[in-house]
Amino acid sequence: MKKTTLPDILYSLNKIIMKKKILLFILLTQSLLSFAQIDLKKIPIVDSFRCYDFSEEALHFYFDLTEVKNSQYTYHFRYKKSTQIIDIYSNDTLNFQGFVMNVAAQIKNRKGYDYNYDYCFEKLQLKDSIATSAGKLILNKIYSSPNSNDIEQWEHNWLDCGRSHFNLKQVDEYKTKKYSCYTQQPSTVKDIANIKSAISQLDSTINSQEDFFSNFRNKLEKGKSYYLGFSIMYKMSEKEIQQLEKNKPQREYLFSMKEQIDNSLKEQLYEIYDGADFNECYCDYTFSFSKKGKLKSLKANHKNFISRLFNKDKRKHYKEAKKLLKKLNISDLKLRHGFTRSIHFYEKGYNIHDYTIY
């Protein structure tokens, strides 16, 4: 049996120590990676309190943000956009602090005829220099500006095209300001021009730290749909992205043929369409044509199959739509690929739409 010497013992101990160092390094690396890849925070949107305008009550309820009017700070300014809440606060007018909160409502799953949602959000600290510049800008250029309701020339669009709302506290004074669709307002009016300039400067100041929204959007889970204030975004999964790339030649070809396909469909429908068959229809269908130029499939865009199954008129209109579309023939175009379109019938006519992502 070999005798164990002191050098042998020291060598063995050194090997054990090295193994432990390597293991510790691996664990630390994994921890750092895990920290760097932390998911965004999520919170379910309660059915009884669905709020889409970032009201003070909603921000307190969902994100535990203090209502500005109750803030402990002497100066507290909250700037609310379609996907962001930006808080700037201070006890003097020289040094401000603040944060940016990015928010999106993720469509989680369907519940009957409705959907469940989660708020996906993150809260990021602003650099003090950025917060200070933003705070002074709000105090000097926005705090005393007139509200949009007080400007006669402000065009109030019923379509939500982006919000710029403010909750402002200065000492014991509290006020709110709303400037919806400010980018679409006429700059020929002095008050409007000043407001547009001030908000634009504020956005530039905040985004000079980083492009907060773009970075947030990149972090959102793939394969999901999101409400982003006044728009909906679907973020494709990796598999869908790969499939999209794979189908690129097909999409490019169909795009090159789009005008010819649409014109041919419309010309033929004009000749054979009989409005009497679709009286009081208001029906939506998605149809596909094969590369041979004939109807391949027709799907009714109703909420569910049952709504059509037990509705005599809907069944009748579906049959009429199928009969009508079967008469169309665009084989003369000699297509290399099939295509999909949507058609909407109403009392006096129809509209064809192309929702293909080219």
PDB file of N, CA, C and O in Angstrom, residues 177-243:
ATOM      1  N   LYS A 177     -54.411  67.917 -15.988  1.00  0.00           N
ATOM      2  CA  LYS A 177     -54.435  68.444 -17.355  1.00  0.00           C
ATOM      3  C   LYS A 177     -54.490  67.278 -18.324  1.00  0.00           C
ATOM      4  O   LYS A 177     -53.817  66.265 -18.123  1.00  0.00           O
ATOM      5  N   LYS A 178     -55.295  67.437 -19.380  1.00  0.00           N
ATOM      6  CA  LYS A 178     -55.438  66.388 -20.382  1.00  0.00           C
ATOM      7  C   LYS A 178     -55.183  66.963 -21.766  1.00  0.00           C
ATOM      8  O   LYS A 178     -55.778  67.969 -22.150  1.00  0.00           O
ATOM      9  N   TYR A 179     -54.306  66.293 -22.502  1.00  0.00           N
ATOM     10  CA  TYR A 179     -53.978  66.706 -23.861  1.00  0.00           C
ATOM     11  C   TYR A 179     -54.009  65.488 -24.773  1.00  0.00           C
ATOM     12  O   TYR A 179     -52.967  65.005 -25.237  1.00  0.00           O
ATOM     13  N   SER A 180     -55.188  64.965 -25.044  1.00  0.00           N
ATOM     14  CA  SER A 180     -55.308  63.798 -25.919  1.00  0.00           C
ATOM     15  C   SER A 180     -55.065  64.204 -27.366  1.00  0.00           C
ATOM     16  O   SER A 180     -55.468  65.288 -27.799  1.00  0.00           O
ATOM     17  N   CYS A 181     -54.429  63.308 -28.110  1.00  0.00           N
ATOM     18  CA  CYS A 181     -54.144  63.525 -29.536  1.00  0.00           C
ATOM     19  C   CYS A 181     -53.417  64.843 -29.788  1.00  0.00           C
ATOM     20  O   CYS A 181     -53.676  65.530 -30.776  1.00  0.00           O
ATOM     21  N   TYR A 182     -52.484  65.182 -28.909  1.00  0.00           N
ATOM     22  CA  TYR A 182     -51.863  66.505 -29.029  1.00  0.00           C
ATOM     23  C   TYR A 182     -51.058  66.654 -30.313  1.00  0.00           C
ATOM     24  O   TYR A 182     -50.921  67.757 -30.852  1.00  0.00           O
ATOM     25  N   THR A 183     -50.517  65.546 -30.839  1.00  0.00           N
ATOM     26  CA  THR A 183     -49.694  65.648 -32.046  1.00  0.00           C
ATOM     27  C   THR A 183     -50.510  66.048 -33.272  1.00  0.00           C
ATOM     28  O   THR A 183     -49.952  66.543 -34.252  1.00  0.00           O
ATOM     29  N   GLN A 184     -51.819  65.833 -33.230  1.00  0.00           N
ATOM     30  CA  GLN A 184     -52.669  66.134 -34.383  1.00  0.00           C
ATOM     31  C   GLN A 184     -53.316  67.512 -34.303  1.00  0.00           C
ATOM     32  O   GLN A 184     -54.143  67.861 -35.135  1.00  0.00           O
ATOM     33  N   GLN A 185     -52.947  68.291 -33.306  1.00  0.00           N
ATOM     34  CA  GLN A 185     -53.545  69.612 -33.140  1.00  0.00           C
ATOM     35  C   GLN A 185     -52.837  70.660 -34.006  1.00  0.00           C
ATOM     36  O   GLN A 185     -51.645  70.516 -34.309  1.00  0.00           O
ATOM     37  N   PRO A 186     -53.573  71.720 -34.412  1.00  0.00           N
ATOM     38  CA  PRO A 186     -52.973  72.756 -35.265  1.00  0.00           C
ATOM     39  C   PRO A 186     -51.943  73.588 -34.509  1.00  0.00           C
ATOM     40  O   PRO A 186     -52.228  74.126 -33.431  1.00  0.00           O
ATOM     41  N   SER A 187     -50.767  73.713 -35.073  1.00  0.00           N
ATOM     42  CA  SER A 187     -49.695  74.468 -34.412  1.00  0.00           C
ATOM     43  C   SER A 187     -49.796  75.965 -34.649  1.00  0.00           C
ATOM     44  O   SER A 187     -48.960  76.747 -34.167  1.00  0.00           O
ATOM     45  N   THR A 188     -50.816  76.376 -35.401  1.00  0.00           N
ATOM     46  CA  THR A 188     -50.981  77.810 -35.698  1.00  0.00           C
ATOM     47  C   THR A 188     -51.506  78.578 -34.493  1.00  0.00           C
ATOM     48  O   THR A 188     -51.406  79.803 -34.438  1.00  0.00           O
ATOM     49  N   VAL A 189     -52.085  77.867 -33.520  1.00  0.00           N
ATOM     50  CA  VAL A 189     -52.591  78.514 -32.297  1.00  0.00           C
ATOM     51  C   VAL A 189     -51.459  78.537 -31.274  1.00  0.00           C
ATOM     52  O   VAL A 189     -50.841  77.505 -30.997  1.00  0.00           O
ATOM     53  N   LYS A 190     -51.180  79.701 -30.696  1.00  0.00           N
ATOM     54  CA  LYS A 190     -50.022  79.879 -29.821  1.00  0.00           C
ATOM     55  C   LYS A 190     -50.027  78.928 -28.635  1.00  0.00           C
ATOM     56  O   LYS A 190     -49.023  78.278 -28.340  1.00  0.00           O
ATOM     57  N   ASP A 191     -51.162  78.839 -27.918  1.00  0.00           N
ATOM     58  CA  ASP A 191     -51.238  77.968 -26.738  1.00  0.00           C
ATOM     59  C   ASP A 191     -50.976  76.505 -27.115  1.00  0.00           C
ATOM     60  O   ASP A 191     -50.275  75.773 -26.402  1.00  0.00           O
ATOM     61  N   ILE A 192     -51.560  76.091 -28.237  1.00  0.00           N
ATOM     62  CA  ILE A 192     -51.381  74.707 -28.684  1.00  0.00           C
ATOM     63  C   ILE A 192     -49.932  74.466 -29.084  1.00  0.00           C
ATOM     64  O   ILE A 192     -49.338  73.437 -28.735  1.00  0.00           O
ATOM     65  N   ALA A 193     -49.342  75.403 -29.798  1.00  0.00           N
ATOM     66  CA  ALA A 193     -47.942  75.277 -30.218  1.00  0.00           C
ATOM     67  C   ALA A 193     -47.019  75.153 -29.006  1.00  0.00           C
ATOM     68  O   ALA A 193     -46.088  74.347 -29.000  1.00  0.00           O
ATOM     69  N   ASN A 194     -47.290  75.946 -27.957  1.00  0.00           N
ATOM     70  CA  ASN A 194     -46.468  75.911 -26.744  1.00  0.00           C
ATOM     71  C   ASN A 194     -46.597  74.568 -26.031  1.00  0.00           C
ATOM     72  O   ASN A 194     -45.602  74.008 -25.541  1.00  0.00           O
ATOM     73  N   ILE A 195     -47.832  74.049 -25.966  1.00  0.00           N
ATOM     74  CA  ILE A 195     -48.073  72.765 -25.300  1.00  0.00           C
ATOM     75  C   ILE A 195     -47.381  71.642 -26.068  1.00  0.00           C
ATOM     76  O   ILE A 195     -46.713  70.781 -25.485  1.00  0.00           O
ATOM     77  N   LYS A 196     -47.531  71.642 -27.383  1.00  0.00           N
ATOM     78  CA  LYS A 196     -46.899  70.606 -28.213  1.00  0.00           C
ATOM     79  C   LYS A 196     -45.377  70.633 -28.054  1.00  0.00           C
ATOM     80  O   LYS A 196     -44.733  69.590 -27.941  1.00  0.00           O
ATOM     81  N   SER A 197     -44.827  71.833 -28.039  1.00  0.00           N
ATOM     82  CA  SER A 197     -43.380  71.981 -27.893  1.00  0.00           C
ATOM     83  C   SER A 197     -42.919  71.477 -26.522  1.00  0.00           C
ATOM     84  O   SER A 197     -41.900  70.770 -26.419  1.00  0.00           O
ATOM     85  N   ALA A 198     -43.680  71.827 -25.471  1.00  0.00           N
ATOM     86  CA  ALA A 198     -43.304  71.435 -24.105  1.00  0.00           C
ATOM     87  C   ALA A 198     -43.351  69.918 -23.930  1.00  0.00           C
ATOM     88  O   ALA A 198     -42.430  69.318 -23.356  1.00  0.00           O
ATOM     89  N   ILE A 199     -44.415  69.272 -24.435  1.00  0.00           N
ATOM     90  CA  ILE A 199     -44.544  67.816 -24.296  1.00  0.00           C
ATOM     91  C   ILE A 199     -43.467  67.116 -25.110  1.00  0.00           C
ATOM     92  O   ILE A 199     -42.890  66.109 -24.674  1.00  0.00           O
ATOM     93  N   SER A 200     -43.183  67.634 -26.294  1.00  0.00           N
ATOM     94  CA  SER A 200     -42.129  67.054 -27.132  1.00  0.00           C
ATOM     95  C   SER A 200     -40.769  67.141 -26.431  1.00  0.00           C
ATOM     96  O   SER A 200     -39.990  66.174 -26.431  1.00  0.00           O
ATOM     97  N   GLN A 201     -40.490  68.288 -25.804  1.00  0.00           N
ATOM     98  CA  GLN A 201     -39.236  68.454 -25.060  1.00  0.00           C
ATOM     99  C   GLN A 201     -39.180  67.502 -23.870  1.00  0.00           C
ATOM    100  O   GLN A 201     -38.136  66.918 -23.567  1.00  0.00           O
ATOM    101  N   LEU A 202     -40.325  67.316 -23.220  1.00  0.00           N
ATOM    102  CA  LEU A 202     -40.396  66.422 -22.056  1.00  0.00           C
ATOM    103  C   LEU A 202     -40.105  64.977 -22.471  1.00  0.00           C
ATOM    104  O   LEU A 202     -39.325  64.266 -21.820  1.00  0.00           O
ATOM    105  N   ASP A 203     -40.706  64.552 -23.560  1.00  0.00           N
ATOM    106  CA  ASP A 203     -40.468  63.191 -24.059  1.00  0.00           C
ATOM    107  C   ASP A 203     -38.994  63.002 -24.431  1.00  0.00           C
ATOM    108  O   ASP A 203     -38.394  61.960 -24.129  1.00  0.00           O
ATOM    109  N   SER A 204     -38.424  63.985 -25.101  1.00  0.00           N
ATOM    110  CA  SER A 204     -37.018  63.893 -25.517  1.00  0.00           C
ATOM    111  C   SER A 204     -36.097  63.829 -24.304  1.00  0.00           C
ATOM    112  O   SER A 204     -35.112  63.079 -24.297  1.00  0.00           O
ATOM    113  N   THR A 205     -36.427  64.613 -23.283  1.00  0.00           N
ATOM    114  CA  THR A 205     -35.610  64.629 -22.060  1.00  0.00           C
ATOM    115  C   THR A 205     -35.614  63.267 -21.387  1.00  0.00           C
ATOM    116  O   THR A 205     -34.566  62.731 -21.021  1.00  0.00           O
ATOM    117  N   ILE A 206     -36.793  62.685 -21.233  1.00  0.00           N
ATOM    118  CA  ILE A 206     -36.919  61.380 -20.559  1.00  0.00           C
ATOM    119  C   ILE A 206     -36.262  60.285 -21.380  1.00  0.00           C
ATOM    120  O   ILE A 206     -35.533  59.430 -20.857  1.00  0.00           O
ATOM    121  N   ASN A 207     -36.474  60.301 -22.686  1.00  0.00           N
ATOM    122  CA  ASN A 207     -35.915  59.242 -23.550  1.00  0.00           C
ATOM    123  C   ASN A 207     -34.425  59.425 -23.828  1.00  0.00           C
ATOM    124  O   ASN A 207     -33.813  58.558 -24.460  1.00  0.00           O
ATOM    125  N   SER A 208     -33.870  60.552 -23.379  1.00  0.00           N
ATOM    126  CA  SER A 208     -32.423  60.724 -23.545  1.00  0.00           C
ATOM    127  C   SER A 208     -31.657  59.757 -22.651  1.00  0.00           C
ATOM    128  O   SER A 208     -30.479  59.466 -22.898  1.00  0.00           O
ATOM    129  N   GLN A 209     -32.322  59.245 -21.599  1.00  0.00           N
ATOM    130  CA  GLN A 209     -31.691  58.220 -20.757  1.00  0.00           C
ATOM    131  C   GLN A 209     -31.660  56.881 -21.485  1.00  0.00           C
ATOM    132  O   GLN A 209     -30.632  56.213 -21.534  1.00  0.00           O
ATOM    133  N   GLU A 210     -32.794  56.492 -22.060  1.00  0.00           N
ATOM    134  CA  GLU A 210     -32.895  55.286 -22.887  1.00  0.00           C
ATOM    135  C   GLU A 210     -34.268  55.287 -23.554  1.00  0.00           C
ATOM    136  O   GLU A 210     -35.168  56.017 -23.146  1.00  0.00           O
ATOM    137  N   ASP A 211     -34.417  54.459 -24.566  1.00  0.00           N
ATOM    138  CA  ASP A 211     -35.725  54.322 -25.221  1.00  0.00           C
ATOM    139  C   ASP A 211     -36.550  53.346 -24.388  1.00  0.00           C
ATOM    140  O   ASP A 211     -36.585  52.144 -24.652  1.00  0.00           O
ATOM    141  N   PHE A 212     -37.203  53.880 -23.367  1.00  0.00           N
ATOM    142  CA  PHE A 212     -37.870  53.047 -22.370  1.00  0.00           C
ATOM    143  C   PHE A 212     -38.900  52.107 -22.983  1.00  0.00           C
ATOM    144  O   PHE A 212     -38.944  50.923 -22.666  1.00  0.00           O
ATOM    145  N   PHE A 213     -39.751  52.634 -23.881  1.00  0.00           N
ATOM    146  CA  PHE A 213     -40.825  51.801 -24.404  1.00  0.00           C
ATOM    147  C   PHE A 213     -40.310  50.694 -25.318  1.00  0.00           C
ATOM    148  O   PHE A 213     -40.758  49.547 -25.229  1.00  0.00           O
ATOM    149  N   SER A 214     -39.364  51.006 -26.188  1.00  0.00           N
ATOM    150  CA  SER A 214     -38.824  49.987 -27.101  1.00  0.00           C
ATOM    151  C   SER A 214     -38.157  48.860 -26.326  1.00  0.00           C
ATOM    152  O   SER A 214     -38.322  47.677 -26.647  1.00  0.00           O
ATOM    153  N   ASN A 215     -37.412  49.224 -25.294  1.00  0.00           N
ATOM    154  CA  ASN A 215     -36.756  48.210 -24.471  1.00  0.00           C
ATOM    155  C   ASN A 215     -37.777  47.349 -23.736  1.00  0.00           C
ATOM    156  O   ASN A 215     -37.607  46.136 -23.597  1.00  0.00           O
ATOM    157  N   PHE A 216     -38.848  47.982 -23.267  1.00  0.00           N
ATOM    158  CA  PHE A 216     -39.927  47.259 -22.592  1.00  0.00           C
ATOM    159  C   PHE A 216     -40.615  46.298 -23.553  1.00  0.00           C
ATOM    160  O   PHE A 216     -40.860  45.128 -23.236  1.00  0.00           O
ATOM    161  N   ARG A 217     -40.905  46.780 -24.744  1.00  0.00           N
ATOM    162  CA  ARG A 217     -41.579  45.957 -25.750  1.00  0.00           C
ATOM    163  C   ARG A 217     -40.747  44.725 -26.099  1.00  0.00           C
ATOM    164  O   ARG A 217     -41.292  43.638 -26.290  1.00  0.00           O
ATOM    165  N   ASN A 218     -39.430  44.887 -26.140  1.00  0.00           N
ATOM    166  CA  ASN A 218     -38.555  43.756 -26.443  1.00  0.00           C
ATOM    167  C   ASN A 218     -38.579  42.695 -25.347  1.00  0.00           C
ATOM    168  O   ASN A 218     -38.275  41.528 -25.603  1.00  0.00           O
ATOM    169  N   LYS A 219     -38.921  43.086 -24.134  1.00  0.00           N
ATOM    170  CA  LYS A 219     -38.952  42.152 -23.000  1.00  0.00           C
ATOM    171  C   LYS A 219     -40.270  41.386 -22.904  1.00  0.00           C
ATOM    172  O   LYS A 219     -40.347  40.384 -22.192  1.00  0.00           O
ATOM    173  N   LEU A 220     -41.310  41.859 -23.586  1.00  0.00           N
ATOM    174  CA  LEU A 220     -42.618  41.214 -23.475  1.00  0.00           C
ATOM    175  C   LEU A 220     -42.577  39.793 -24.024  1.00  0.00           C
ATOM    176  O   LEU A 220     -41.881  39.503 -24.998  1.00  0.00           O
ATOM    177  N   GLU A 221     -43.354  38.933 -23.412  1.00  0.00           N
ATOM    178  CA  GLU A 221     -43.401  37.522 -23.794  1.00  0.00           C
ATOM    179  C   GLU A 221     -43.896  37.365 -25.228  1.00  0.00           C
ATOM    180  O   GLU A 221     -44.851  38.016 -25.651  1.00  0.00           O
ATOM    181  N   LYS A 222     -43.239  36.471 -25.954  1.00  0.00           N
ATOM    182  CA  LYS A 222     -43.616  36.238 -27.347  1.00  0.00           C
ATOM    183  C   LYS A 222     -44.823  35.311 -27.437  1.00  0.00           C
ATOM    184  O   LYS A 222     -45.119  34.567 -26.511  1.00  0.00           O
ATOM    185  N   GLY A 223     -45.520  35.389 -28.574  1.00  0.00           N
ATOM    186  CA  GLY A 223     -46.696  34.545 -28.790  1.00  0.00           C
ATOM    187  C   GLY A 223     -47.913  35.044 -28.053  1.00  0.00           C
ATOM    188  O   GLY A 223     -48.869  34.293 -27.842  1.00  0.00           O
ATOM    189  N   LYS A 224     -47.918  36.330 -27.665  1.00  0.00           N
ATOM    190  CA  LYS A 224     -49.029  36.913 -26.910  1.00  0.00           C
ATOM    191  C   LYS A 224     -49.458  38.235 -27.555  1.00  0.00           C
ATOM    192  O   LYS A 224     -48.695  38.882 -28.259  1.00  0.00           O
ATOM    193  N   SER A 225     -50.724  38.630 -27.246  1.00  0.00           N
ATOM    194  CA  SER A 225     -51.247  39.920 -27.716  1.00  0.00           C
ATOM    195  C   SER A 225     -51.312  40.885 -26.539  1.00  0.00           C
ATOM    196  O   SER A 225     -51.568  40.480 -25.406  1.00  0.00           O
ATOM    197  N   TYR A 226     -51.108  42.172 -26.844  1.00  0.00           N
ATOM    198  CA  TYR A 226     -51.066  43.192 -25.796  1.00  0.00           C
ATOM    199  C   TYR A 226     -51.857  44.428 -26.216  1.00  0.00           C
ATOM    200  O   TYR A 226     -51.790  44.853 -27.365  1.00  0.00           O
ATOM    201  N   TYR A 227     -52.588  44.992 -25.251  1.00  0.00           N
ATOM    202  CA  TYR A 227     -53.181  46.307 -25.426  1.00  0.00           C
ATOM    203  C   TYR A 227     -52.141  47.328 -25.008  1.00  0.00           C
ATOM    204  O   TYR A 227     -51.633  47.297 -23.889  1.00  0.00           O
ATOM    205  N   LEU A 228     -51.839  48.257 -25.917  1.00  0.00           N
ATOM    206  CA  LEU A 228     -50.868  49.311 -25.637  1.00  0.00           C
ATOM    207  C   LEU A 228     -51.581  50.649 -25.717  1.00  0.00           C
ATOM    208  O   LEU A 228     -51.367  51.441 -26.630  1.00  0.00           O
ATOM    209  N   GLY A 229     -52.458  50.890 -24.779  1.00  0.00           N
ATOM    210  CA  GLY A 229     -53.205  52.140 -24.762  1.00  0.00           C
ATOM    211  C   GLY A 229     -54.297  52.142 -25.797  1.00  0.00           C
ATOM    212  O   GLY A 229     -55.394  51.660 -25.568  1.00  0.00           O
ATOM    213  N   PHE A 230     -54.001  52.673 -26.990  1.00  0.00           N
ATOM    214  CA  PHE A 230     -55.025  52.778 -28.029  1.00  0.00           C
ATOM    215  C   PHE A 230     -54.760  51.824 -29.192  1.00  0.00           C
ATOM    216  O   PHE A 230     -55.402  51.906 -30.230  1.00  0.00           O
ATOM    217  N   SER A 231     -53.814  50.905 -29.040  1.00  0.00           N
ATOM    218  CA  SER A 231     -53.526  49.960 -30.113  1.00  0.00           C
ATOM    219  C   SER A 231     -53.299  48.568 -29.535  1.00  0.00           C
ATOM    220  O   SER A 231     -53.077  48.403 -28.330  1.00  0.00           O
ATOM    221  N   ILE A 232     -53.366  47.559 -30.421  1.00  0.00           N
ATOM    222  CA  ILE A 232     -53.124  46.182 -30.011  1.00  0.00           C
ATOM    223  C   ILE A 232     -51.897  45.673 -30.765  1.00  0.00           C
ATOM    224  O   ILE A 232     -51.763  45.893 -31.966  1.00  0.00           O
ATOM    225  N   MET A 233     -51.023  45.016 -30.049  1.00  0.00           N
ATOM    226  CA  MET A 233     -49.817  44.467 -30.664  1.00  0.00           C
ATOM    227  C   MET A 233     -49.756  42.970 -30.395  1.00  0.00           C
ATOM    228  O   MET A 233     -49.970  42.531 -29.262  1.00  0.00           O
ATOM    229  N   TYR A 234     -49.502  42.205 -31.442  1.00  0.00           N
ATOM    230  CA  TYR A 234     -49.243  40.774 -31.268  1.00  0.00           C
ATOM    231  C   TYR A 234     -47.750  40.549 -31.455  1.00  0.00           C
ATOM    232  O   TYR A 234     -47.171  40.971 -32.455  1.00  0.00           O
ATOM    233  N   LYS A 235     -47.137  39.894 -30.484  1.00  0.00           N
ATOM    234  CA  LYS A 235     -45.708  39.620 -30.555  1.00  0.00           C
ATOM    235  C   LYS A 235     -45.522  38.164 -30.947  1.00  0.00           C
ATOM    236  O   LYS A 235     -45.892  37.254 -30.209  1.00  0.00           O
ATOM    237  N   MET A 236     -44.997  37.951 -32.133  1.00  0.00           N
ATOM    238  CA  MET A 236     -44.884  36.604 -32.682  1.00  0.00           C
ATOM    239  C   MET A 236     -43.922  35.734 -31.885  1.00  0.00           C
ATOM    240  O   MET A 236     -42.924  36.225 -31.349  1.00  0.00           O
ATOM    241  N   SER A 237     -44.241  34.452 -31.833  1.00  0.00           N
ATOM    242  CA  SER A 237     -43.355  33.486 -31.197  1.00  0.00           C
ATOM    243  C   SER A 237     -42.167  33.214 -32.114  1.00  0.00           C
ATOM    244  O   SER A 237     -42.173  33.580 -33.293  1.00  0.00           O
ATOM    245  N   GLU A 238     -41.138  32.557 -31.576  1.00  0.00           N
ATOM    246  CA  GLU A 238     -39.954  32.226 -32.378  1.00  0.00           C
ATOM    247  C   GLU A 238     -40.343  31.353 -33.569  1.00  0.00           C
ATOM    248  O   GLU A 238     -39.843  31.519 -34.680  1.00  0.00           O
ATOM    249  N   LYS A 239     -41.248  30.412 -33.320  1.00  0.00           N
ATOM    250  CA  LYS A 239     -41.688  29.510 -34.382  1.00  0.00           C
ATOM    251  C   LYS A 239     -42.394  30.286 -35.494  1.00  0.00           C
ATOM    252  O   LYS A 239     -42.184  30.023 -36.685  1.00  0.00           O
ATOM    253  N   GLU A 240     -43.220  31.255 -35.094  1.00  0.00           N
ATOM    254  CA  GLU A 240     -43.940  32.068 -36.082  1.00  0.00           C
ATOM    255  C   GLU A 240     -42.975  32.960 -36.869  1.00  0.00           C
ATOM    256  O   GLU A 240     -43.158  33.164 -38.074  1.00  0.00           O
ATOM    257  N   ILE A 241     -41.971  33.472 -36.186  1.00  0.00           N
ATOM    258  CA  ILE A 241     -40.966  34.310 -36.860  1.00  0.00           C
ATOM    259  C   ILE A 241     -40.215  33.479 -37.906  1.00  0.00           C
ATOM    260  O   ILE A 241     -39.979  33.932 -39.030  1.00  0.00           O
ATOM    261  N   GLN A 242     -39.853  32.258 -37.525  1.00  0.00           N
ATOM    262  CA  GLN A 242     -39.158  31.364 -38.452  1.00  0.00           C
ATOM    263  C   GLN A 242     -40.043  31.016 -39.644  1.00  0.00           C
ATOM    264  O   GLN A 242     -39.589  30.979 -40.792  1.00  0.00           O
ATOM    265  N   GLN A 243     -41.344  30.772 -39.352  1.00  0.00           N
ATOM    266  CA  GLN A 243     -42.292  30.442 -40.416  1.00  0.00           C
ATOM    267  C   GLN A 243     -42.493  31.625 -41.355  1.00  0.00           C
ATOM    268  O   GLN A 243     -42.598  31.464 -42.574  1.00  0.00           O
TER     269      GLN A 243
END
